[in-house]
JSON list of C-alpha atoms in Angstrom, two decimals:
[
{"chain": "L", "resi": 1, "resn": "ASN", "atom": "CA", "xyz": [-76.12, 32.18, -26.82]},
{"chain": "L", "resi": 2, "resn": "ALA", "atom": "CA", "xyz": [-74.24, 33.24, -23.68]},
{"chain": "L", "resi": 3, "resn": "GLY", "atom": "CA", "xyz": [-71.20, 34.72, -25.51]},
{"chain": "L", "resi": 4, "resn": "VAL", "atom": "CA", "xyz": [-68.20, 34.90, -23.19]},
{"chain": "L", "resi": 5, "resn": "THR", "atom": "CA", "xyz": [-68.65, 33.98, -19.53]},
{"chain": "L", "resi": 6, "resn": "GLN", "atom": "CA", "xyz": [-66.20, 34.13, -16.63]},
{"chain": "L", "resi": 7, "resn": "THR", "atom": "CA", "xyz": [-66.11, 32.34, -13.30]},
{"chain": "L", "resi": 8, "resn": "PRO", "atom": "CA", "xyz": [-65.95, 33.59, -10.57]},
{"chain": "L", "resi": 9, "resn": "LYS", "atom": "CA", "xyz": [-67.17, 37.19, -10.62]},
{"chain": "L", "resi": 10, "resn": "PHE", "atom": "CA", "xyz": [-65.38, 38.16, -7.41]},
{"chain": "L", "resi": 11, "resn": "ARG", "atom": "CA", "xyz": [-62.65, 36.58, -5.32]},
{"chain": "L", "resi": 12, "resn": "VAL", "atom": "CA", "xyz": [-60.52, 37.55, -2.34]},
{"chain": "L", "resi": 13, "resn": "LEU", "atom": "CA", "xyz": [-57.24, 35.70, -1.85]},
{"chain": "L", "resi": 14, "resn": "LYS", "atom": "CA", "xyz": [-54.53, 35.83, 0.75]},
{"chain": "L", "resi": 15, "resn": "THR", "atom": "CA", "xyz": [-50.94, 36.29, -0.39]},
{"chain": "L", "resi": 16, "resn": "GLY", "atom": "CA", "xyz": [-49.49, 32.96, -1.48]},
{"chain": "L", "resi": 17, "resn": "GLN", "atom": "CA", "xyz": [-52.81, 31.28, -2.24]},
{"chain": "L", "resi": 18, "resn": "SER", "atom": "CA", "xyz": [-53.58, 29.88, -5.67]},
{"chain": "L", "resi": 19, "resn": "MET", "atom": "CA", "xyz": [-56.65, 30.02, -7.85]},
{"chain": "L", "resi": 20, "resn": "THR", "atom": "CA", "xyz": [-57.91, 29.44, -11.37]},
{"chain": "L", "resi": 21, "resn": "LEU", "atom": "CA", "xyz": [-60.14, 31.74, -13.38]},
{"chain": "L", "resi": 22, "resn": "LEU", "atom": "CA", "xyz": [-62.32, 30.07, -15.98]},
{"chain": "L", "resi": 23, "resn": "CYS", "atom": "CA", "xyz": [-63.35, 31.63, -19.28]},
{"chain": "L", "resi": 24, "resn": "ALA", "atom": "CA", "xyz": [-65.84, 29.95, -21.59]},
{"chain": "L", "resi": 25, "resn": "GLN", "atom": "CA", "xyz": [-67.14, 31.00, -25.01]},
{"chain": "L", "resi": 26, "resn": "ASP", "atom": "CA", "xyz": [-69.88, 29.45, -27.11]},
{"chain": "L", "resi": 27, "resn": "MET", "atom": "CA", "xyz": [-69.12, 31.23, -30.41]},
{"chain": "L", "resi": 28, "resn": "ASN", "atom": "CA", "xyz": [-66.61, 28.66, -31.69]},
{"chain": "L", "resi": 29, "resn": "HIS", "atom": "CA", "xyz": [-63.86, 31.30, -31.71]},
{"chain": "L", "resi": 30, "resn": "GLU", "atom": "CA", "xyz": [-60.28, 30.27, -32.36]},
{"chain": "L", "resi": 31, "resn": "TYR", "atom": "CA", "xyz": [-58.59, 33.11, -30.48]},
{"chain": "L", "resi": 32, "resn": "MET", "atom": "CA", "xyz": [-58.87, 33.76, -26.77]},
{"chain": "L", "resi": 33, "resn": "TYR", "atom": "CA", "xyz": [-57.18, 36.34, -24.55]},
{"chain": "L", "resi": 34, "resn": "TRP", "atom": "CA", "xyz": [-56.69, 37.20, -20.90]},
{"chain": "L", "resi": 35, "resn": "TYR", "atom": "CA", "xyz": [-56.29, 40.87, -19.93]},
{"chain": "L", "resi": 36, "resn": "ARG", "atom": "CA", "xyz": [-55.90, 42.68, -16.66]},
{"chain": "L", "resi": 37, "resn": "GLN", "atom": "CA", "xyz": [-57.31, 46.15, -16.11]},
{"chain": "L", "resi": 38, "resn": "ASP", "atom": "CA", "xyz": [-55.82, 48.49, -13.53]},
{"chain": "L", "resi": 39, "resn": "PRO", "atom": "CA", "xyz": [-56.78, 52.14, -12.98]},
{"chain": "L", "resi": 40, "resn": "GLY", "atom": "CA", "xyz": [-55.04, 54.38, -15.50]},
{"chain": "L", "resi": 41, "resn": "MET", "atom": "CA", "xyz": [-53.32, 51.45, -17.20]},
{"chain": "L", "resi": 42, "resn": "GLY", "atom": "CA", "xyz": [-55.87, 50.38, -19.77]},
{"chain": "L", "resi": 43, "resn": "LEU", "atom": "CA", "xyz": [-56.13, 46.74, -20.81]},
{"chain": "L", "resi": 44, "resn": "ARG", "atom": "CA", "xyz": [-52.88, 44.80, -20.69]},
{"chain": "L", "resi": 45, "resn": "LEU", "atom": "CA", "xyz": [-52.57, 41.40, -22.32]},
{"chain": "L", "resi": 46, "resn": "ILE", "atom": "CA", "xyz": [-51.43, 38.59, -20.01]},
{"chain": "L", "resi": 47, "resn": "HIS", "atom": "CA", "xyz": [-51.58, 35.51, -22.25]},
{"chain": "L", "resi": 48, "resn": "TYR", "atom": "CA", "xyz": [-53.42, 34.49, -25.37]},
{"chain": "L", "resi": 49, "resn": "SER", "atom": "CA", "xyz": [-54.24, 31.41, -27.41]},
{"chain": "L", "resi": 50, "resn": "VAL", "atom": "CA", "xyz": [-54.55, 31.00, -31.18]},
{"chain": "L", "resi": 51, "resn": "GLY", "atom": "CA", "xyz": [-56.31, 27.66, -30.96]},
{"chain": "L", "resi": 52, "resn": "GLU", "atom": "CA", "xyz": [-56.99, 24.59, -28.87]},
{"chain": "L", "resi": 53, "resn": "GLY", "atom": "CA", "xyz": [-53.81, 23.34, -27.21]},
{"chain": "L", "resi": 54, "resn": "THR", "atom": "CA", "xyz": [-51.83, 26.56, -27.84]},
{"chain": "L", "resi": 55, "resn": "THR", "atom": "CA", "xyz": [-50.82, 29.40, -25.52]},
{"chain": "L", "resi": 56, "resn": "ALA", "atom": "CA", "xyz": [-48.51, 32.40, -25.83]},
{"chain": "L", "resi": 57, "resn": "LYS", "atom": "CA", "xyz": [-47.23, 35.18, -23.60]},
{"chain": "L", "resi": 58, "resn": "GLY", "atom": "CA", "xyz": [-48.56, 38.68, -23.80]},
{"chain": "L", "resi": 59, "resn": "GLU", "atom": "CA", "xyz": [-47.30, 41.93, -22.34]},
{"chain": "L", "resi": 60, "resn": "VAL", "atom": "CA", "xyz": [-47.48, 41.02, -18.60]},
{"chain": "L", "resi": 61, "resn": "PRO", "atom": "CA", "xyz": [-47.26, 37.20, -18.25]},
{"chain": "L", "resi": 62, "resn": "ASP", "atom": "CA", "xyz": [-45.18, 36.90, -15.06]},
{"chain": "L", "resi": 63, "resn": "GLY", "atom": "CA", "xyz": [-46.95, 35.17, -12.18]},
{"chain": "L", "resi": 64, "resn": "TYR", "atom": "CA", "xyz": [-49.65, 33.67, -14.40]},
{"chain": "L", "resi": 65, "resn": "ASN", "atom": "CA", "xyz": [-50.12, 30.42, -16.29]},
{"chain": "L", "resi": 66, "resn": "VAL", "atom": "CA", "xyz": [-52.79, 29.44, -18.80]},
{"chain": "L", "resi": 67, "resn": "SER", "atom": "CA", "xyz": [-54.20, 26.38, -20.48]},
{"chain": "L", "resi": 68, "resn": "ARG", "atom": "CA", "xyz": [-56.50, 25.79, -23.46]},
{"chain": "L", "resi": 69, "resn": "LEU", "atom": "CA", "xyz": [-57.34, 22.10, -23.36]},
{"chain": "L", "resi": 70, "resn": "LYS", "atom": "CA", "xyz": [-60.72, 22.63, -25.03]},
{"chain": "L", "resi": 71, "resn": "LYS", "atom": "CA", "xyz": [-61.48, 25.16, -27.75]},
{"chain": "L", "resi": 72, "resn": "GLN", "atom": "CA", "xyz": [-64.26, 26.77, -25.77]},
{"chain": "L", "resi": 73, "resn": "ASN", "atom": "CA", "xyz": [-62.35, 27.19, -22.50]},
{"chain": "L", "resi": 74, "resn": "PHE", "atom": "CA", "xyz": [-59.33, 29.28, -21.50]},
{"chain": "L", "resi": 75, "resn": "LEU", "atom": "CA", "xyz": [-58.06, 29.00, -17.94]},
{"chain": "L", "resi": 76, "resn": "LEU", "atom": "CA", "xyz": [-55.90, 31.55, -16.12]},
{"chain": "L", "resi": 77, "resn": "GLY", "atom": "CA", "xyz": [-53.98, 30.34, -13.08]},
{"chain": "L", "resi": 78, "resn": "LEU", "atom": "CA", "xyz": [-52.26, 32.19, -10.28]},
{"chain": "L", "resi": 79, "resn": "GLU", "atom": "CA", "xyz": [-49.91, 29.78, -8.49]},
{"chain": "L", "resi": 80, "resn": "SER", "atom": "CA", "xyz": [-48.89, 32.08, -5.63]},
{"chain": "L", "resi": 81, "resn": "ALA", "atom": "CA", "xyz": [-50.98, 35.23, -5.49]},
{"chain": "L", "resi": 82, "resn": "ALA", "atom": "CA", "xyz": [-49.36, 38.58, -4.70]},
{"chain": "L", "resi": 83, "resn": "PRO", "atom": "CA", "xyz": [-50.98, 41.94, -3.81]},
{"chain": "L", "resi": 84, "resn": "SER", "atom": "CA", "xyz": [-49.70, 43.29, -7.16]},
{"chain": "L", "resi": 85, "resn": "GLN", "atom": "CA", "xyz": [-52.14, 40.91, -8.86]},
{"chain": "L", "resi": 86, "resn": "THR", "atom": "CA", "xyz": [-55.13, 42.72, -7.40]},
{"chain": "L", "resi": 87, "resn": "SER", "atom": "CA", "xyz": [-56.99, 43.74, -10.54]},
{"chain": "L", "resi": 88, "resn": "VAL", "atom": "CA", "xyz": [-60.01, 43.19, -12.74]},
{"chain": "L", "resi": 89, "resn": "TYR", "atom": "CA", "xyz": [-59.43, 40.34, -15.17]},
{"chain": "L", "resi": 90, "resn": "PHE", "atom": "CA", "xyz": [-61.17, 40.18, -18.51]},
{"chain": "L", "resi": 91, "resn": "CYS", "atom": "CA", "xyz": [-61.29, 37.28, -20.92]},
{"chain": "L", "resi": 92, "resn": "ALA", "atom": "CA", "xyz": [-62.00, 37.89, -24.60]},
{"chain": "L", "resi": 93, "resn": "SER", "atom": "CA", "xyz": [-62.41, 35.86, -27.75]},
{"chain": "L", "resi": 94, "resn": "SER", "atom": "CA", "xyz": [-62.42, 36.51, -31.49]},
{"chain": "L", "resi": 95, "resn": "ASN", "atom": "CA", "xyz": [-62.80, 34.47, -34.65]},
{"chain": "L", "resi": 96, "resn": "LEU", "atom": "CA", "xyz": [-59.85, 36.10, -36.40]},
{"chain": "L", "resi": 97, "resn": "ALA", "atom": "CA", "xyz": [-56.43, 37.28, -35.29]},
{"chain": "L", "resi": 98, "resn": "GLY", "atom": "CA", "xyz": [-56.02, 40.88, -34.13]},
{"chain": "L", "resi": 99, "resn": "ALA", "atom": "CA", "xyz": [-54.46, 42.16, -37.33]},
{"chain": "L", "resi": 100, "resn": "GLN", "atom": "CA", "xyz": [-57.19, 40.61, -39.45]},
{"chain": "L", "resi": 101, "resn": "GLY", "atom": "CA", "xyz": [-59.64, 43.00, -37.94]},
{"chain": "L", "resi": 102, "resn": "SER", "atom": "CA", "xyz": [-61.97, 40.91, -35.87]},
{"chain": "L", "resi": 103, "resn": "GLU", "atom": "CA", "xyz": [-64.01, 42.17, -32.94]},
{"chain": "L", "resi": 104, "resn": "GLN", "atom": "CA", "xyz": [-62.93, 40.89, -29.57]},
{"chain": "L", "resi": 105, "resn": "TYR", "atom": "CA", "xyz": [-65.88, 39.86, -27.40]},
{"chain": "L", "resi": 106, "resn": "PHE", "atom": "CA", "xyz": [-65.23, 40.39, -23.71]},
{"chain": "L", "resi": 107, "resn": "GLY", "atom": "CA", "xyz": [-66.51, 38.52, -20.70]},
{"chain": "L", "resi": 108, "resn": "PRO", "atom": "CA", "xyz": [-68.05, 40.36, -17.72]},
{"chain": "L", "resi": 109, "resn": "GLY", "atom": "CA", "xyz": [-64.80, 40.40, -15.76]},
{"chain": "L", "resi": 110, "resn": "THR", "atom": "CA", "xyz": [-63.50, 38.95, -12.48]},
{"chain": "L", "resi": 111, "resn": "ARG", "atom": "CA", "xyz": [-62.59, 41.30, -9.67]},
{"chain": "L", "resi": 112, "resn": "LEU", "atom": "CA", "xyz": [-59.70, 39.80, -7.71]},
{"chain": "L", "resi": 113, "resn": "THR", "atom": "CA", "xyz": [-58.33, 41.20, -4.47]},
{"chain": "L", "resi": 114, "resn": "VAL", "atom": "CA", "xyz": [-55.16, 39.81, -2.92]},
{"chain": "L", "resi": 115, "resn": "THR", "atom": "CA", "xyz": [-54.56, 40.77, 0.71]},
{"chain": "W", "resi": 1, "resn": "GLY", "atom": "CA", "xyz": [-43.48, 45.98, -29.89]},
{"chain": "W", "resi": 2, "resn": "GLU", "atom": "CA", "xyz": [-46.45, 48.18, -30.59]},
{"chain": "W", "resi": 3, "resn": "ASN", "atom": "CA", "xyz": [-47.05, 51.22, -28.39]},
{"chain": "W", "resi": 4, "resn": "VAL", "atom": "CA", "xyz": [-50.33, 53.16, -28.36]},
{"chain": "W", "resi": 5, "resn": "GLU", "atom": "CA", "xyz": [-50.61, 56.58, -26.70]},
{"chain": "W", "resi": 6, "resn": "GLN", "atom": "CA", "xyz": [-54.09, 57.98, -25.97]},
{"chain": "W", "resi": 7, "resn": "HIS", "atom": "CA", "xyz": [-55.08, 61.55, -25.07]},
{"chain": "W", "resi": 8, "resn": "PRO", "atom": "CA", "xyz": [-56.67, 63.04, -23.11]},
{"chain": "W", "resi": 9, "resn": "SER", "atom": "CA", "xyz": [-57.05, 60.77, -20.11]},
{"chain": "W", "resi": 10, "resn": "THR", "atom": "CA", "xyz": [-60.19, 62.63, -19.02]},
{"chain": "W", "resi": 11, "resn": "LEU", "atom": "CA", "xyz": [-62.60, 64.77, -21.00]},
{"chain": "W", "resi": 12, "resn": "SER", "atom": "CA", "xyz": [-65.69, 66.68, -19.90]},
{"chain": "W", "resi": 13, "resn": "VAL", "atom": "CA", "xyz": [-68.12, 68.15, -22.41]},
{"chain": "W", "resi": 14, "resn": "GLN", "atom": "CA", "xyz": [-71.54, 69.74, -22.26]},
{"chain": "W", "resi": 15, "resn": "GLU", "atom": "CA", "xyz": [-74.41, 67.71, -23.63]},
{"chain": "W", "resi": 16, "resn": "GLY", "atom": "CA", "xyz": [-74.78, 68.42, -27.33]},
{"chain": "W", "resi": 17, "resn": "ASP", "atom": "CA", "xyz": [-71.13, 69.37, -27.84]},
{"chain": "W", "resi": 18, "resn": "SER", "atom": "CA", "xyz": [-68.59, 67.27, -29.73]},
{"chain": "W", "resi": 19, "resn": "ALA", "atom": "CA", "xyz": [-65.85, 65.14, -28.19]},
{"chain": "W", "resi": 20, "resn": "VAL", "atom": "CA", "xyz": [-62.56, 64.14, -29.80]},
{"chain": "W", "resi": 21, "resn": "ILE", "atom": "CA", "xyz": [-60.13, 61.52, -28.50]},
{"chain": "W", "resi": 22, "resn": "LYS", "atom": "CA", "xyz": [-56.75, 61.02, -30.17]},
{"chain": "W", "resi": 23, "resn": "CYS", "atom": "CA", "xyz": [-54.37, 58.09, -30.34]},
{"chain": "W", "resi": 24, "resn": "THR", "atom": "CA", "xyz": [-50.91, 57.66, -31.81]},
{"chain": "W", "resi": 25, "resn": "TYR", "atom": "CA", "xyz": [-49.23, 54.36, -32.60]},
{"chain": "W", "resi": 26, "resn": "SER", "atom": "CA", "xyz": [-45.62, 53.40, -33.04]},
{"chain": "W", "resi": 27, "resn": "ASP", "atom": "CA", "xyz": [-45.59, 50.58, -35.59]},
{"chain": "W", "resi": 28, "resn": "SER", "atom": "CA", "xyz": [-45.99, 51.78, -39.17]},
{"chain": "W", "resi": 29, "resn": "ALA", "atom": "CA", "xyz": [-47.12, 48.25, -40.13]},
{"chain": "W", "resi": 30, "resn": "SER", "atom": "CA", "xyz": [-50.27, 48.61, -38.00]},
{"chain": "W", "resi": 31, "resn": "ASN", "atom": "CA", "xyz": [-53.35, 48.01, -40.11]},
{"chain": "W", "resi": 32, "resn": "TYR", "atom": "CA", "xyz": [-56.37, 47.70, -37.82]},
{"chain": "W", "resi": 33, "resn": "PHE", "atom": "CA", "xyz": [-57.64, 50.31, -35.36]},
{"chain": "W", "resi": 34, "resn": "PRO", "atom": "CA", "xyz": [-60.72, 49.57, -33.23]},
{"chain": "W", "resi": 35, "resn": "TRP", "atom": "CA", "xyz": [-62.36, 51.69, -30.53]},
{"chain": "W", "resi": 36, "resn": "TYR", "atom": "CA", "xyz": [-64.00, 50.14, -27.47]},
{"chain": "W", "resi": 37, "resn": "LYS", "atom": "CA", "xyz": [-66.43, 51.70, -25.02]},
{"chain": "W", "resi": 38, "resn": "GLN", "atom": "CA", "xyz": [-66.60, 50.58, -21.40]},
{"chain": "W", "resi": 39, "resn": "GLU", "atom": "CA", "xyz": [-69.45, 51.78, -19.24]},
{"chain": "W", "resi": 40, "resn": "LEU", "atom": "CA", "xyz": [-68.97, 51.80, -15.48]},
{"chain": "W", "resi": 41, "resn": "GLY", "atom": "CA", "xyz": [-68.79, 48.27, -14.13]},
{"chain": "W", "resi": 42, "resn": "LYS", "atom": "CA", "xyz": [-69.35, 46.73, -17.55]},
{"chain": "W", "resi": 43, "resn": "ARG", "atom": "CA", "xyz": [-67.24, 44.93, -20.15]},
{"chain": "W", "resi": 44, "resn": "PRO", "atom": "CA", "xyz": [-65.55, 46.74, -23.07]},
{"chain": "W", "resi": 45, "resn": "GLN", "atom": "CA", "xyz": [-67.55, 46.66, -26.30]},
{"chain": "W", "resi": 46, "resn": "LEU", "atom": "CA", "xyz": [-66.52, 47.53, -29.84]},
{"chain": "W", "resi": 47, "resn": "ILE", "atom": "CA", "xyz": [-68.16, 50.70, -31.15]},
{"chain": "W", "resi": 48, "resn": "ILE", "atom": "CA", "xyz": [-66.29, 51.35, -34.39]},
{"chain": "W", "resi": 49, "resn": "ASP", "atom": "CA", "xyz": [-63.15, 50.27, -36.20]},
{"chain": "W", "resi": 50, "resn": "ILE", "atom": "CA", "xyz": [-61.09, 51.27, -39.23]},
{"chain": "W", "resi": 51, "resn": "ARG", "atom": "CA", "xyz": [-58.53, 49.58, -41.42]},
{"chain": "W", "resi": 52, "resn": "SER", "atom": "CA", "xyz": [-55.40, 51.14, -42.83]},
{"chain": "W", "resi": 53, "resn": "ASN", "atom": "CA", "xyz": [-56.77, 51.36, -46.37]},
{"chain": "W", "resi": 54, "resn": "VAL", "atom": "CA", "xyz": [-59.56, 53.72, -45.26]},
{"chain": "W", "resi": 55, "resn": "GLY", "atom": "CA", "xyz": [-59.16, 57.33, -44.10]},
{"chain": "W", "resi": 56, "resn": "GLU", "atom": "CA", "xyz": [-62.50, 57.85, -42.37]},
{"chain": "W", "resi": 57, "resn": "LYS", "atom": "CA", "xyz": [-65.49, 55.85, -41.23]},
{"chain": "W", "resi": 58, "resn": "LYS", "atom": "CA", "xyz": [-68.79, 57.02, -39.78]},
{"chain": "W", "resi": 59, "resn": "ASP", "atom": "CA", "xyz": [-71.60, 55.37, -37.89]},
{"chain": "W", "resi": 60, "resn": "GLN", "atom": "CA", "xyz": [-74.37, 57.77, -36.92]},
{"chain": "W", "resi": 61, "resn": "ARG", "atom": "CA", "xyz": [-72.90, 60.15, -34.30]},
{"chain": "W", "resi": 62, "resn": "ILE", "atom": "CA", "xyz": [-69.47, 58.55, -34.13]},
{"chain": "W", "resi": 63, "resn": "ALA", "atom": "CA", "xyz": [-66.64, 58.67, -36.64]},
{"chain": "W", "resi": 64, "resn": "VAL", "atom": "CA", "xyz": [-63.03, 57.61, -36.75]},
{"chain": "W", "resi": 65, "resn": "THR", "atom": "CA", "xyz": [-60.29, 59.21, -38.84]},
{"chain": "W", "resi": 66, "resn": "LEU", "atom": "CA", "xyz": [-56.88, 57.76, -39.64]},
{"chain": "W", "resi": 67, "resn": "ASN", "atom": "CA", "xyz": [-53.71, 59.56, -40.69]},
{"chain": "W", "resi": 68, "resn": "LYS", "atom": "CA", "xyz": [-51.18, 56.88, -41.63]},
{"chain": "W", "resi": 69, "resn": "THR", "atom": "CA", "xyz": [-48.42, 59.36, -42.40]},
{"chain": "W", "resi": 70, "resn": "ALA", "atom": "CA", "xyz": [-48.58, 60.86, -38.94]},
{"chain": "W", "resi": 71, "resn": "LYS", "atom": "CA", "xyz": [-49.47, 57.50, -37.35]},
{"chain": "W", "resi": 72, "resn": "HIS", "atom": "CA", "xyz": [-52.48, 58.76, -35.47]},
{"chain": "W", "resi": 73, "resn": "PHE", "atom": "CA", "xyz": [-56.21, 58.12, -35.42]},
{"chain": "W", "resi": 74, "resn": "SER", "atom": "CA", "xyz": [-59.07, 59.87, -33.68]},
{"chain": "W", "resi": 75, "resn": "LEU", "atom": "CA", "xyz": [-62.58, 59.18, -32.41]},
{"chain": "W", "resi": 76, "resn": "HIS", "atom": "CA", "xyz": [-65.17, 61.89, -32.95]},
{"chain": "W", "resi": 77, "resn": "ILE", "atom": "CA", "xyz": [-68.50, 61.89, -31.15]},
{"chain": "W", "resi": 78, "resn": "THR", "atom": "CA", "xyz": [-71.00, 64.56, -32.21]},
{"chain": "W", "resi": 79, "resn": "GLU", "atom": "CA", "xyz": [-74.11, 65.76, -30.37]},
{"chain": "W", "resi": 80, "resn": "THR", "atom": "CA", "xyz": [-72.98, 64.06, -27.18]},
{"chain": "W", "resi": 81, "resn": "GLN", "atom": "CA", "xyz": [-75.58, 62.61, -24.83]},
{"chain": "W", "resi": 82, "resn": "PRO", "atom": "CA", "xyz": [-75.34, 61.55, -21.16]},
{"chain": "W", "resi": 83, "resn": "GLU", "atom": "CA", "xyz": [-75.29, 57.89, -22.23]},
{"chain": "W", "resi": 84, "resn": "ASP", "atom": "CA", "xyz": [-72.01, 58.57, -24.05]},
{"chain": "W", "resi": 85, "resn": "SER", "atom": "CA", "xyz": [-70.36, 58.93, -20.63]},
{"chain": "W", "resi": 86, "resn": "ALA", "atom": "CA", "xyz": [-67.90, 56.02, -20.38]},
{"chain": "W", "resi": 87, "resn": "VAL", "atom": "CA", "xyz": [-64.25, 55.09, -20.75]},
{"chain": "W", "resi": 88, "resn": "TYR", "atom": "CA", "xyz": [-63.12, 54.82, -24.36]},
{"chain": "W", "resi": 89, "resn": "PHE", "atom": "CA", "xyz": [-60.13, 52.73, -25.44]},
{"chain": "W", "resi": 90, "resn": "CYS", "atom": "CA", "xyz": [-58.32, 52.87, -28.75]},
{"chain": "W", "resi": 91, "resn": "ALA", "atom": "CA", "xyz": [-56.27, 49.90, -29.96]},
{"chain": "W", "resi": 92, "resn": "ALA", "atom": "CA", "xyz": [-53.98, 48.93, -32.79]},
{"chain": "W", "resi": 93, "resn": "SER", "atom": "CA", "xyz": [-52.77, 45.75, -34.40]},
{"chain": "W", "resi": 94, "resn": "PHE", "atom": "CA", "xyz": [-50.01, 45.24, -36.94]},
{"chain": "W", "resi": 95, "resn": "THR", "atom": "CA", "xyz": [-49.79, 42.80, -39.81]},
{"chain": "W", "resi": 96, "resn": "GLY", "atom": "CA", "xyz": [-49.02, 39.29, -38.62]},
{"chain": "W", "resi": 97, "resn": "SER", "atom": "CA", "xyz": [-49.96, 39.99, -35.01]},
{"chain": "W", "resi": 98, "resn": "TYR", "atom": "CA", "xyz": [-52.51, 37.94, -33.12]},
{"chain": "W", "resi": 99, "resn": "GLN", "atom": "CA", "xyz": [-53.15, 40.63, -30.56]},
{"chain": "W", "resi": 100, "resn": "LEU", "atom": "CA", "xyz": [-54.36, 44.16, -30.02]},
{"chain": "W", "resi": 101, "resn": "THR", "atom": "CA", "xyz": [-52.41, 46.79, -28.11]},
{"chain": "W", "resi": 102, "resn": "PHE", "atom": "CA", "xyz": [-54.72, 49.12, -26.17]},
{"chain": "W", "resi": 103, "resn": "GLY", "atom": "CA", "xyz": [-54.30, 52.73, -25.16]},
{"chain": "W", "resi": 104, "resn": "LYS", "atom": "CA", "xyz": [-54.76, 53.62, -21.49]},
{"chain": "W", "resi": 105, "resn": "GLY", "atom": "CA", "xyz": [-58.26, 54.94, -21.97]},
{"chain": "W", "resi": 106, "resn": "THR", "atom": "CA", "xyz": [-60.16, 58.25, -21.88]},
{"chain": "W", "resi": 107, "resn": "LYS", "atom": "CA", "xyz": [-62.87, 58.87, -19.34]},
{"chain": "W", "resi": 108, "resn": "LEU", "atom": "CA", "xyz": [-65.56, 60.92, -21.07]},
{"chain": "W", "resi": 109, "resn": "SER", "atom": "CA", "xyz": [-68.12, 62.74, -18.95]},
{"chain": "W", "resi": 110, "resn": "VAL", "atom": "CA", "xyz": [-71.09, 64.37, -20.66]},
{"chain": "W", "resi": 111, "resn": "ILE", "atom": "CA", "xyz": [-72.63, 67.04, -18.46]},
{"chain": "W", "resi": 112, "resn": "PRO", "atom": "CA", "xyz": [-76.41, 67.47, -18.88]}
]
């Protein structure tokens, strides 16, 4: 049981390049989330999904797109990377919605640098 | 939307002493309050949580208290050990929400 995995672990992009971060979970969770973590800023929600085929905007969605074509996968895309998107990205999943009190299981993170 | 303030941002304690981290939230409809611990270079992991119908919850050396009237909740760690050194995040979620709102984190250093 791998839990939540993320690919890649590290990536360096040049400004304007695009990339996709992959999150996979094997716990059959309905809810999946993408966060970014910056020093002193905590965890900020980018986008989330409440089930296969659904996506919704979080606190900081600009510059990112997501897709949830399969229940176990949640993809985060950067169409035209900017230095402001340099961050550590965490994916998480849970079997209940936030307010229902379910633990969010986090992936190991992806460290992205945009030069 | 929900806003969660966390204090202090850094905290240093001597091994064996207690540590307290406080959070306030803005939405009176919030009903779930988890705490996550993130060790250096690792992923956040849930250490304890509390729901709005409970005032206090304990798990060995850690406890969380909730004051709904004042809209704040606190993490208490007793008999701190070096392995407690990490960044701690509080979070809150209100009824009907699919998401958690996190505080900005507290870096706890336990000095041997």
